[in-house]
PDB file of C-alpha atoms in Angstrom:
ATOM      1  CA  MET A   1      11.745  13.442  19.687  1.00  0.00           C
ATOM      2  CA  LYS A   2      10.390  10.068  19.919  1.00  0.00           C
ATOM      3  CA  LEU A   3       6.771   9.249  19.425  1.00  0.00           C
ATOM      4  CA  SER A   4       4.871   6.484  21.627  1.00  0.00           C
ATOM      5  CA  ALA A   5       3.422   4.786  18.367  1.00  0.00           C
ATOM      6  CA  PRO A   6       4.128   5.272  14.931  1.00  0.00           C
ATOM      7  CA  ILE A   7       2.075   8.037  13.339  1.00  0.00           C
ATOM      8  CA  PHE A   8      -0.146   6.317  11.847  1.00  0.00           C
ATOM      9  CA  GLN A   9      -1.190   4.143  15.172  1.00  0.00           C
ATOM     10  CA  LEU A  10      -1.739   7.913  15.792  1.00  0.00           C
ATOM     11  CA  LYS A  11      -3.690   8.892  13.411  1.00  0.00           C
ATOM     12  CA  ARG A  12      -6.304   5.850  14.195  1.00  0.00           C
ATOM     13  CA  ARG A  13      -6.554   7.067  17.898  1.00  0.00           C
ATOM     14  CA  ALA A  14      -7.082  10.684  16.280  1.00  0.00           C
ATOM     15  CA  LYS A  15      -9.900   8.852  14.312  1.00  0.00           C
ATOM     16  CA  LEU A  16     -11.408   7.091  17.127  1.00  0.00           C
ATOM     17  CA  MET A  17     -11.292  10.027  19.773  1.00  0.00           C
ATOM     18  CA  ALA A  18     -13.499  12.099  17.048  1.00  0.00           C
ATOM     19  CA  ARG A  19     -15.945   9.092  16.795  1.00  0.00           C
ATOM     20  CA  SER A  20     -16.323   8.351  20.137  1.00  0.00           C
ATOM     21  CA  ASN A  21     -16.228  12.321  21.600  1.00  0.00           C
ATOM     22  CA  SER A  22     -18.447  13.520  18.525  1.00  0.00           C
ATOM     23  CA  VAL A  23     -15.750  16.004  18.021  1.00  0.00           C
ATOM     24  CA  PRO A  24     -13.540  17.595  14.446  1.00  0.00           C
ATOM     25  CA  LEU A  25     -11.383  15.214  13.203  1.00  0.00           C
ATOM     26  CA  ASN A  26      -8.763  17.861  13.028  1.00  0.00           C
ATOM     27  CA  GLU A  27      -9.254  18.375  17.023  1.00  0.00           C
ATOM     28  CA  ALA A  28      -8.884  15.393  17.988  1.00  0.00           C
ATOM     29  CA  LEU A  29      -5.339  15.339  16.048  1.00  0.00           C
ATOM     30  CA  ASP A  30      -3.937  18.066  17.703  1.00  0.00           C
ATOM     31  CA  GLN A  31      -4.903  17.176  21.445  1.00  0.00           C
ATOM     32  CA  ILE A  32      -3.174  13.663  20.220  1.00  0.00           C
ATOM     33  CA  ALA A  33       0.291  15.821  18.705  1.00  0.00           C
ATOM     34  CA  ARG A  34      -0.324  17.490  22.477  1.00  0.00           C
ATOM     35  CA  GLU A  35       0.026  14.582  24.080  1.00  0.00           C
ATOM     36  CA  GLU A  36       3.476  13.406  21.738  1.00  0.00           C
ATOM     37  CA  GLY A  37       4.378  16.933  23.195  1.00  0.00           C
ATOM     38  CA  PHE A  38       3.504  19.082  19.374  1.00  0.00           C
ATOM     39  CA  ALA A  39       1.588  22.116  19.555  1.00  0.00           C
ATOM     40  CA  ARG A  40      -0.937  20.768  16.323  1.00  0.00           C
ATOM     41  CA  TRP A  41      -0.834  17.961  14.166  1.00  0.00           C
ATOM     42  CA  SER A  42       0.496  19.705  11.467  1.00  0.00           C
ATOM     43  CA  LEU A  43       4.168  19.860  13.040  1.00  0.00           C
ATOM     44  CA  LEU A  44       3.968  16.422  14.307  1.00  0.00           C
ATOM     45  CA  SER A  45       3.349  15.115  10.829  1.00  0.00           C
ATOM     46  CA  ALA A  46       6.119  16.762   9.892  1.00  0.00           C
ATOM     47  CA  SER A  47       8.608  14.725  12.031  1.00  0.00           C
ATOM     48  CA  MET A  48       7.214  11.726   9.465  1.00  0.00           C
ATOM     49  CA  ALA A  49      10.212  12.363   7.065  1.00  0.00           C
ATOM     50  CA  ALA A  50      12.589  10.940   9.902  1.00  0.00           C
ATOM     51  CA  GLY A  51      10.777   7.769  10.143  1.00  0.00           C
ATOM     52  CA  PRO A  52      10.367   4.265   8.144  1.00  0.00           C
ATOM     53  CA  LEU A  53       9.114   4.972   4.685  1.00  0.00           C
ATOM     54  CA  SER A  54       6.645   2.198   5.483  1.00  0.00           C
ATOM     55  CA  GLU A  55       5.187   4.352   8.202  1.00  0.00           C
ATOM     56  CA  THR A  56       5.104   7.164   6.265  1.00  0.00           C
ATOM     57  CA  VAL A  57       3.173   5.776   3.009  1.00  0.00           C
ATOM     58  CA  LEU A  58       0.532   4.128   5.512  1.00  0.00           C
ATOM     59  CA  SER A  59      -0.032   7.032   7.551  1.00  0.00           C
ATOM     60  CA  ARG A  60      -1.017   8.929   4.175  1.00  0.00           C
ATOM     61  CA  LEU A  61      -3.289   6.319   2.968  1.00  0.00           C
ATOM     62  CA  GLY A  62      -6.892   6.679   3.291  1.00  0.00           C
ATOM     63  CA  ASP A  63     -10.079   3.968   3.251  1.00  0.00           C
ATOM     64  CA  GLY A  64     -10.764   3.347  -0.858  1.00  0.00           C
ATOM     65  CA  ASP A  65      -6.949   4.663  -1.375  1.00  0.00           C
ATOM     66  CA  LEU A  66      -5.401   2.669  -4.686  1.00  0.00           C
ATOM     67  CA  LEU A  67      -1.610   2.828  -4.253  1.00  0.00           C
ATOM     68  CA  LEU A  68       0.856   2.298  -7.077  1.00  0.00           C
ATOM     69  CA  ILE A  69       3.894   1.178  -6.063  1.00  0.00           C
ATOM     70  CA  ALA A  70       6.375   1.497  -8.591  1.00  0.00           C
ATOM     71  CA  GLY A  71      10.497   0.812  -9.246  1.00  0.00           C
ATOM     72  CA  ARG A  72      12.948  -0.822 -11.129  1.00  0.00           C
ATOM     73  CA  PRO A  73      14.019  -4.507 -10.559  1.00  0.00           C
ATOM     74  CA  GLY A  74      16.378  -4.109  -6.927  1.00  0.00           C
ATOM     75  CA  HIS A  75      15.403  -0.739  -5.884  1.00  0.00           C
ATOM     76  CA  GLY A  76      12.825  -1.721  -2.880  1.00  0.00           C
ATOM     77  CA  LYS A  77       9.471  -1.549  -4.284  1.00  0.00           C
ATOM     78  CA  THR A  78       8.792  -5.472  -2.913  1.00  0.00           C
ATOM     79  CA  LYS A  79      10.261  -4.669   0.407  1.00  0.00           C
ATOM     80  CA  LEU A  80       8.199  -1.464   0.621  1.00  0.00           C
ATOM     81  CA  GLY A  81       4.620  -3.684   0.193  1.00  0.00           C
ATOM     82  CA  LEU A  82       5.157  -6.503   2.429  1.00  0.00           C
ATOM     83  CA  GLN A  83       6.530  -3.884   5.011  1.00  0.00           C
ATOM     84  CA  LEU A  84       2.961  -2.297   4.448  1.00  0.00           C
ATOM     85  CA  LEU A  85       1.502  -5.196   5.384  1.00  0.00           C
ATOM     86  CA  ILE A  86       3.428  -5.783   8.093  1.00  0.00           C
ATOM     87  CA  ASP A  87       2.514  -2.416  10.009  1.00  0.00           C
ATOM     88  CA  ALA A  88      -1.000  -2.914   9.132  1.00  0.00           C
ATOM     89  CA  ALA A  89      -1.608  -5.973  10.916  1.00  0.00           C
ATOM     90  CA  ARG A  90       0.209  -4.555  14.256  1.00  0.00           C
ATOM     91  CA  ASP A  91      -1.837  -1.857  13.928  1.00  0.00           C
ATOM     92  CA  GLY A  92      -4.719  -4.463  13.986  1.00  0.00           C
ATOM     93  CA  ARG A  93      -5.844  -3.892  10.561  1.00  0.00           C
ATOM     94  CA  LYS A  94      -6.831  -7.359   8.088  1.00  0.00           C
ATOM     95  CA  ALA A  95      -4.200  -7.256   5.681  1.00  0.00           C
ATOM     96  CA  LEU A  96      -3.634  -9.690   2.984  1.00  0.00           C
ATOM     97  CA  LEU A  97      -1.065 -10.403  -0.375  1.00  0.00           C
ATOM     98  CA  PHE A  98      -1.864 -11.754  -3.508  1.00  0.00           C
ATOM     99  CA  THR A  99       1.071 -12.471  -5.276  1.00  0.00           C
ATOM    100  CA  LEU A 100       1.424 -14.124  -8.918  1.00  0.00           C
ATOM    101  CA  ASP A 101       5.054 -14.275  -8.214  1.00  0.00           C
ATOM    102  CA  PHE A 102       5.954 -15.702  -4.596  1.00  0.00           C
ATOM    103  CA  THR A 103       5.100 -19.136  -3.553  1.00  0.00           C
ATOM    104  CA  GLU A 104       3.629 -18.969   0.042  1.00  0.00           C
ATOM    105  CA  HIS A 105       6.576 -20.387   1.339  1.00  0.00           C
ATOM    106  CA  LYS A 106       8.812 -17.521   0.205  1.00  0.00           C
ATOM    107  CA  ALA A 107       6.476 -14.823   0.753  1.00  0.00           C
ATOM    108  CA  ARG A 108       6.176 -15.876   4.603  1.00  0.00           C
ATOM    109  CA  LYS A 109       9.934 -16.145   4.670  1.00  0.00           C
ATOM    110  CA  HIS A 110      10.136 -12.641   3.654  1.00  0.00           C
ATOM    111  CA  LEU A 111       7.481 -11.416   5.736  1.00  0.00           C
ATOM    112  CA  GLU A 112       9.012 -13.096   8.843  1.00  0.00           C
ATOM    113  CA  SER A 113      12.593 -11.472   7.869  1.00  0.00           C
ATOM    114  CA  LEU A 114      11.039  -7.975   7.720  1.00  0.00           C
ATOM    115  CA  ASP A 115       8.767  -8.393  11.361  1.00  0.00           C
ATOM    116  CA  ALA A 116      11.362  -6.245  13.297  1.00  0.00           C
ATOM    117  CA  SER A 117       9.321  -7.117  16.830  1.00  0.00           C
ATOM    118  CA  GLY A 118      10.550 -10.452  16.122  1.00  0.00           C
ATOM    119  CA  GLY A 119       6.964 -11.359  16.980  1.00  0.00           C
ATOM    120  CA  ASN A 120       4.415 -13.717  14.920  1.00  0.00           C
ATOM    121  CA  ILE A 121       2.948 -10.688  13.254  1.00  0.00           C
ATOM    122  CA  ALA A 122       3.630 -11.777   9.860  1.00  0.00           C
ATOM    123  CA  GLU A 123       1.734 -15.274  10.655  1.00  0.00           C
ATOM    124  CA  ASP A 124      -1.226 -12.478  10.663  1.00  0.00           C
ATOM    125  CA  ILE A 125      -1.194 -11.853   6.958  1.00  0.00           C
ATOM    126  CA  GLN A 126      -3.000 -13.840   4.390  1.00  0.00           C
ATOM    127  CA  ILE A 127      -1.225 -14.818   1.324  1.00  0.00           C
ATOM    128  CA  PHE A 128      -3.019 -16.228  -1.781  1.00  0.00           C
ATOM    129  CA  THR A 129      -0.905 -17.345  -4.333  1.00  0.00           C
ATOM    130  CA  SER A 130      -3.425 -18.474  -6.761  1.00  0.00           C
ATOM    131  CA  ASP A 131      -2.556 -18.861 -10.703  1.00  0.00           C
ATOM    132  CA  GLU A 132      -6.419 -17.388 -10.764  1.00  0.00           C
ATOM    133  CA  ILE A 133      -5.548 -14.063  -9.048  1.00  0.00           C
ATOM    134  CA  SER A 134      -8.251 -11.709 -10.928  1.00  0.00           C
ATOM    135  CA  ALA A 135      -9.909  -8.494  -9.372  1.00  0.00           C
ATOM    136  CA  GLU A 136     -12.938 -10.958  -9.090  1.00  0.00           C
ATOM    137  CA  TYR A 137     -10.448 -13.423  -7.159  1.00  0.00           C
ATOM    138  CA  ILE A 138      -9.737 -10.596  -5.063  1.00  0.00           C
ATOM    139  CA  ILE A 139     -12.615  -8.791  -4.438  1.00  0.00           C
ATOM    140  CA  GLN A 140     -14.337 -11.970  -3.333  1.00  0.00           C
ATOM    141  CA  ARG A 141     -12.097 -12.915  -0.753  1.00  0.00           C
ATOM    142  CA  MET A 142     -11.648  -9.430   0.496  1.00  0.00           C
ATOM    143  CA  ALA A 143     -15.187  -9.163   0.422  1.00  0.00           C
ATOM    144  CA  GLY A 144     -16.822  -8.184   4.244  1.00  0.00           C
ATOM    145  CA  LEU A 145     -14.153  -7.016   5.302  1.00  0.00           C
ATOM    146  CA  GLU A 146     -14.343  -3.539   7.561  1.00  0.00           C
ATOM    147  CA  ARG A 147     -12.753  -0.357   6.422  1.00  0.00           C
ATOM    148  CA  GLY A 148      -9.031   0.583   6.384  1.00  0.00           C
ATOM    149  CA  ALA A 149      -8.467  -3.388   5.673  1.00  0.00           C
ATOM    150  CA  ILE A 150      -5.211  -3.586   2.667  1.00  0.00           C
ATOM    151  CA  ALA A 151      -3.870  -5.521   0.367  1.00  0.00           C
ATOM    152  CA  VAL A 152      -1.242  -5.652  -1.539  1.00  0.00           C
ATOM    153  CA  ILE A 153      -0.813  -7.084  -5.483  1.00  0.00           C
ATOM    154  CA  ASP A 154       2.591  -8.373  -6.593  1.00  0.00           C
ATOM    155  CA  PHE A 155       2.180  -7.272  -9.264  1.00  0.00           C
ATOM    156  CA  LEU A 156       0.383  -5.597 -11.557  1.00  0.00           C
ATOM    157  CA  GLN A 157       1.594  -6.162 -14.634  1.00  0.00           C
ATOM    158  CA  LEU A 158       0.887 -10.191 -14.402  1.00  0.00           C
ATOM    159  CA  LEU A 159      -2.747  -9.682 -13.694  1.00  0.00           C
ATOM    160  CA  ASP A 160      -2.594  -8.686 -17.657  1.00  0.00           C
ATOM    161  CA  GLN A 161      -0.796 -12.131 -18.847  1.00  0.00           C
ATOM    162  CA  GLN A 162      -3.616 -14.446 -18.732  1.00  0.00           C
ATOM    163  CA  ARG A 163      -6.226 -14.015 -21.481  1.00  0.00           C
ATOM    164  CA  SER A 164      -8.868 -15.345 -19.697  1.00  0.00           C
ATOM    165  CA  LYS A 165      -9.316 -13.111 -17.589  1.00  0.00           C
ATOM    166  CA  PRO A 166     -10.528  -9.437 -18.665  1.00  0.00           C
ATOM    167  CA  ILE A 167      -8.614  -7.011 -19.588  1.00  0.00           C
ATOM    168  CA  LEU A 168      -5.875  -5.333 -17.009  1.00  0.00           C
ATOM    169  CA  SER A 169      -7.960  -1.323 -17.369  1.00  0.00           C
ATOM    170  CA  GLU A 170     -10.994  -3.308 -16.931  1.00  0.00           C
ATOM    171  CA  GLN A 171     -10.051  -5.556 -13.916  1.00  0.00           C
ATOM    172  CA  LEU A 172      -8.422  -1.956 -12.182  1.00  0.00           C
ATOM    173  CA  GLN A 173     -11.806  -0.212 -12.975  1.00  0.00           C
ATOM    174  CA  ALA A 174     -13.715  -3.061 -11.158  1.00  0.00           C
ATOM    175  CA  LEU A 175     -10.974  -2.924  -8.445  1.00  0.00           C
ATOM    176  CA  ARG A 176     -11.455   0.845  -7.435  1.00  0.00           C
ATOM    177  CA  GLY A 177     -15.234   0.368  -7.670  1.00  0.00           C
ATOM    178  CA  PHE A 178     -14.693  -2.187  -5.004  1.00  0.00           C
ATOM    179  CA  ALA A 179     -12.194  -0.408  -3.070  1.00  0.00           C
ATOM    180  CA  LYS A 180     -14.302   3.189  -3.006  1.00  0.00           C
ATOM    181  CA  HIS A 181     -17.205   1.187  -2.071  1.00  0.00           C
ATOM    182  CA  THR A 182     -15.552  -0.785   1.013  1.00  0.00           C
ATOM    183  CA  GLY A 183     -13.227   1.184   2.170  1.00  0.00           C
ATOM    184  CA  VAL A 184     -10.240  -0.732   1.632  1.00  0.00           C
ATOM    185  CA  VAL A 185      -7.038  -0.336   0.751  1.00  0.00           C
ATOM    186  CA  LEU A 186      -5.036  -1.460  -2.080  1.00  0.00           C
ATOM    187  CA  GLY A 187      -2.028  -1.231  -2.817  1.00  0.00           C
ATOM    188  CA  PHE A 188      -0.307  -2.638  -6.267  1.00  0.00           C
ATOM    189  CA  ILE A 189       3.758  -3.291  -6.834  1.00  0.00           C
ATOM    190  CA  SER A 190       4.180  -2.111 -10.566  1.00  0.00           C
ATOM    191  CA  GLN A 191       7.203  -3.012 -12.874  1.00  0.00           C
ATOM    192  CA  ILE A 192       8.774   1.055 -14.367  1.00  0.00           C
ATOM    193  CA  ASP A 193      10.098   0.727 -18.119  1.00  0.00           C
ATOM    194  CA  ARG A 194      13.688   0.159 -18.841  1.00  0.00           C
ATOM    195  CA  SER A 195      14.251   3.052 -20.532  1.00  0.00           C
ATOM    196  CA  PHE A 196      13.566   5.516 -17.598  1.00  0.00           C
ATOM    197  CA  GLU A 197      17.225   4.407 -17.113  1.00  0.00           C
ATOM    198  CA  THR A 198      18.292   6.486 -19.989  1.00  0.00           C
ATOM    199  CA  ASP A 199      16.719   9.446 -19.045  1.00  0.00           C
ATOM    200  CA  GLY A 200      18.563  10.895 -16.390  1.00  0.00           C
ATOM    201  CA  LYS A 201      15.330  11.075 -14.116  1.00  0.00           C
ATOM    202  CA  ARG A 202      16.602  10.838 -10.099  1.00  0.00           C
ATOM    203  CA  LEU A 203      13.228   9.135  -9.787  1.00  0.00           C
ATOM    204  CA  PRO A 204      10.583   7.301 -12.243  1.00  0.00           C
ATOM    205  CA  ASP A 205       7.270   8.806 -12.573  1.00  0.00           C
ATOM    206  CA  ILE A 206       3.521   7.868 -13.986  1.00  0.00           C
ATOM    207  CA  GLY A 207       5.084   8.171 -17.214  1.00  0.00           C
ATOM    208  CA  ASP A 208       7.410   5.266 -16.637  1.00  0.00           C
ATOM    209  CA  VAL A 209       5.216   2.497 -15.448  1.00  0.00           C
ATOM    210  CA  ARG A 210       5.513  -0.421 -18.142  1.00  0.00           C
ATOM    211  CA  LEU A 211       2.154  -1.134 -19.770  1.00  0.00           C
ATOM    212  CA  PRO A 212       2.129  -3.392 -22.449  1.00  0.00           C
ATOM    213  CA  ASN A 213      -1.763  -2.092 -22.990  1.00  0.00           C
ATOM    214  CA  PHE A 214      -3.281   1.039 -21.991  1.00  0.00           C
ATOM    215  CA  VAL A 215      -4.335   1.522 -18.784  1.00  0.00           C
ATOM    216  CA  ASP A 216      -6.220   4.580 -16.748  1.00  0.00           C
ATOM    217  CA  LEU A 217      -3.409   5.009 -13.944  1.00  0.00           C
ATOM    218  CA  GLY A 218      -5.353   7.988 -13.032  1.00  0.00           C
ATOM    219  CA  LEU A 219      -7.733   5.217 -11.616  1.00  0.00           C
ATOM    220  CA  PHE A 220      -5.060   5.290  -8.728  1.00  0.00           C
ATOM    221  CA  SER A 221      -5.207   8.096  -5.770  1.00  0.00           C
ATOM    222  CA  LYS A 222      -1.590   7.590  -4.582  1.00  0.00           C
ATOM    223  CA  ALA A 223       2.019   6.373  -6.313  1.00  0.00           C
ATOM    224  CA  CYS A 224       5.134   5.895  -4.024  1.00  0.00           C
ATOM    225  CA  PHE A 225       8.189   5.502  -7.204  1.00  0.00           C
ATOM    226  CA  LEU A 226      11.494   4.163  -5.628  1.00  0.00           C
ATOM    227  CA  HIS A 227      15.361   4.284  -7.042  1.00  0.00           C
ATOM    228  CA  ASN A 228      18.454   4.202  -5.762  1.00  0.00           C
ATOM    229  CA  GLY A 229      17.304   4.299  -2.025  1.00  0.00           C
ATOM    230  CA  GLU A 230      15.408   7.414  -2.696  1.00  0.00           C
ATOM    231  CA  ALA A 231      11.143   7.620  -3.144  1.00  0.00           C
ATOM    232  CA  GLN A 232       8.674  10.268  -3.390  1.00  0.00           C
ATOM    233  CA  LEU A 233       5.007   9.647  -2.612  1.00  0.00           C
ATOM    234  CA  GLN A 234       2.365  11.522  -4.012  1.00  0.00           C
ATOM    235  CA  ASP A 235      -1.151  12.500  -5.428  1.00  0.00           C
ATOM    236  CA  VAL A 236      -2.240  10.568  -8.451  1.00  0.00           C
ATOM    237  CA  ALA A 237      -3.788  13.725 -10.160  1.00  0.00           C
TER     238      ALA A 237
END
């Protein structure tokens, strides 16, 4: 059954309904589900597996989440991160890209190519390409944004390359605290160590993230691992 809107938009609609009508969120979710032809929200939610991966991921992100998007080169991690921003902007959220890898022109072209609507949604996404990108830089530019605003950082390991910046573990702790306090959502595109390809595993996991220096990956609340067209989204324990 085709939904009237992406599931993350339906979930947002339910949250607004719960707030305006002073009803529990689960009741509002079930009401939205009935309007879509499902008896309960759980049944509607189960249908999201057939939808685009980016919509599935966005629907499972809560305010204040830190998301890790990880894979080997060429397996779709950057595309997923950029598509999340397109979906978020289409949902009326503030969407920002902090990239140490792309030029602004190249990033804009990639975003435009992913906007299946053919509209101007990609133009609503703010792009930052400064070599000064760091936790402090990101926090300064996201300060004052409403809860649910989403930023993608491209990519995690590049935050650790300049000696003038704090070490990556300190930057990640600062960003985790900022996200929890403000309710913004931060997604980090991340490399996977090449040794994963010799381990015989179908998908990488948290232990395969390439880290030249120690970082507490438990600071992430969710992680999505991609390889050979497959993906797995999981909570980080």
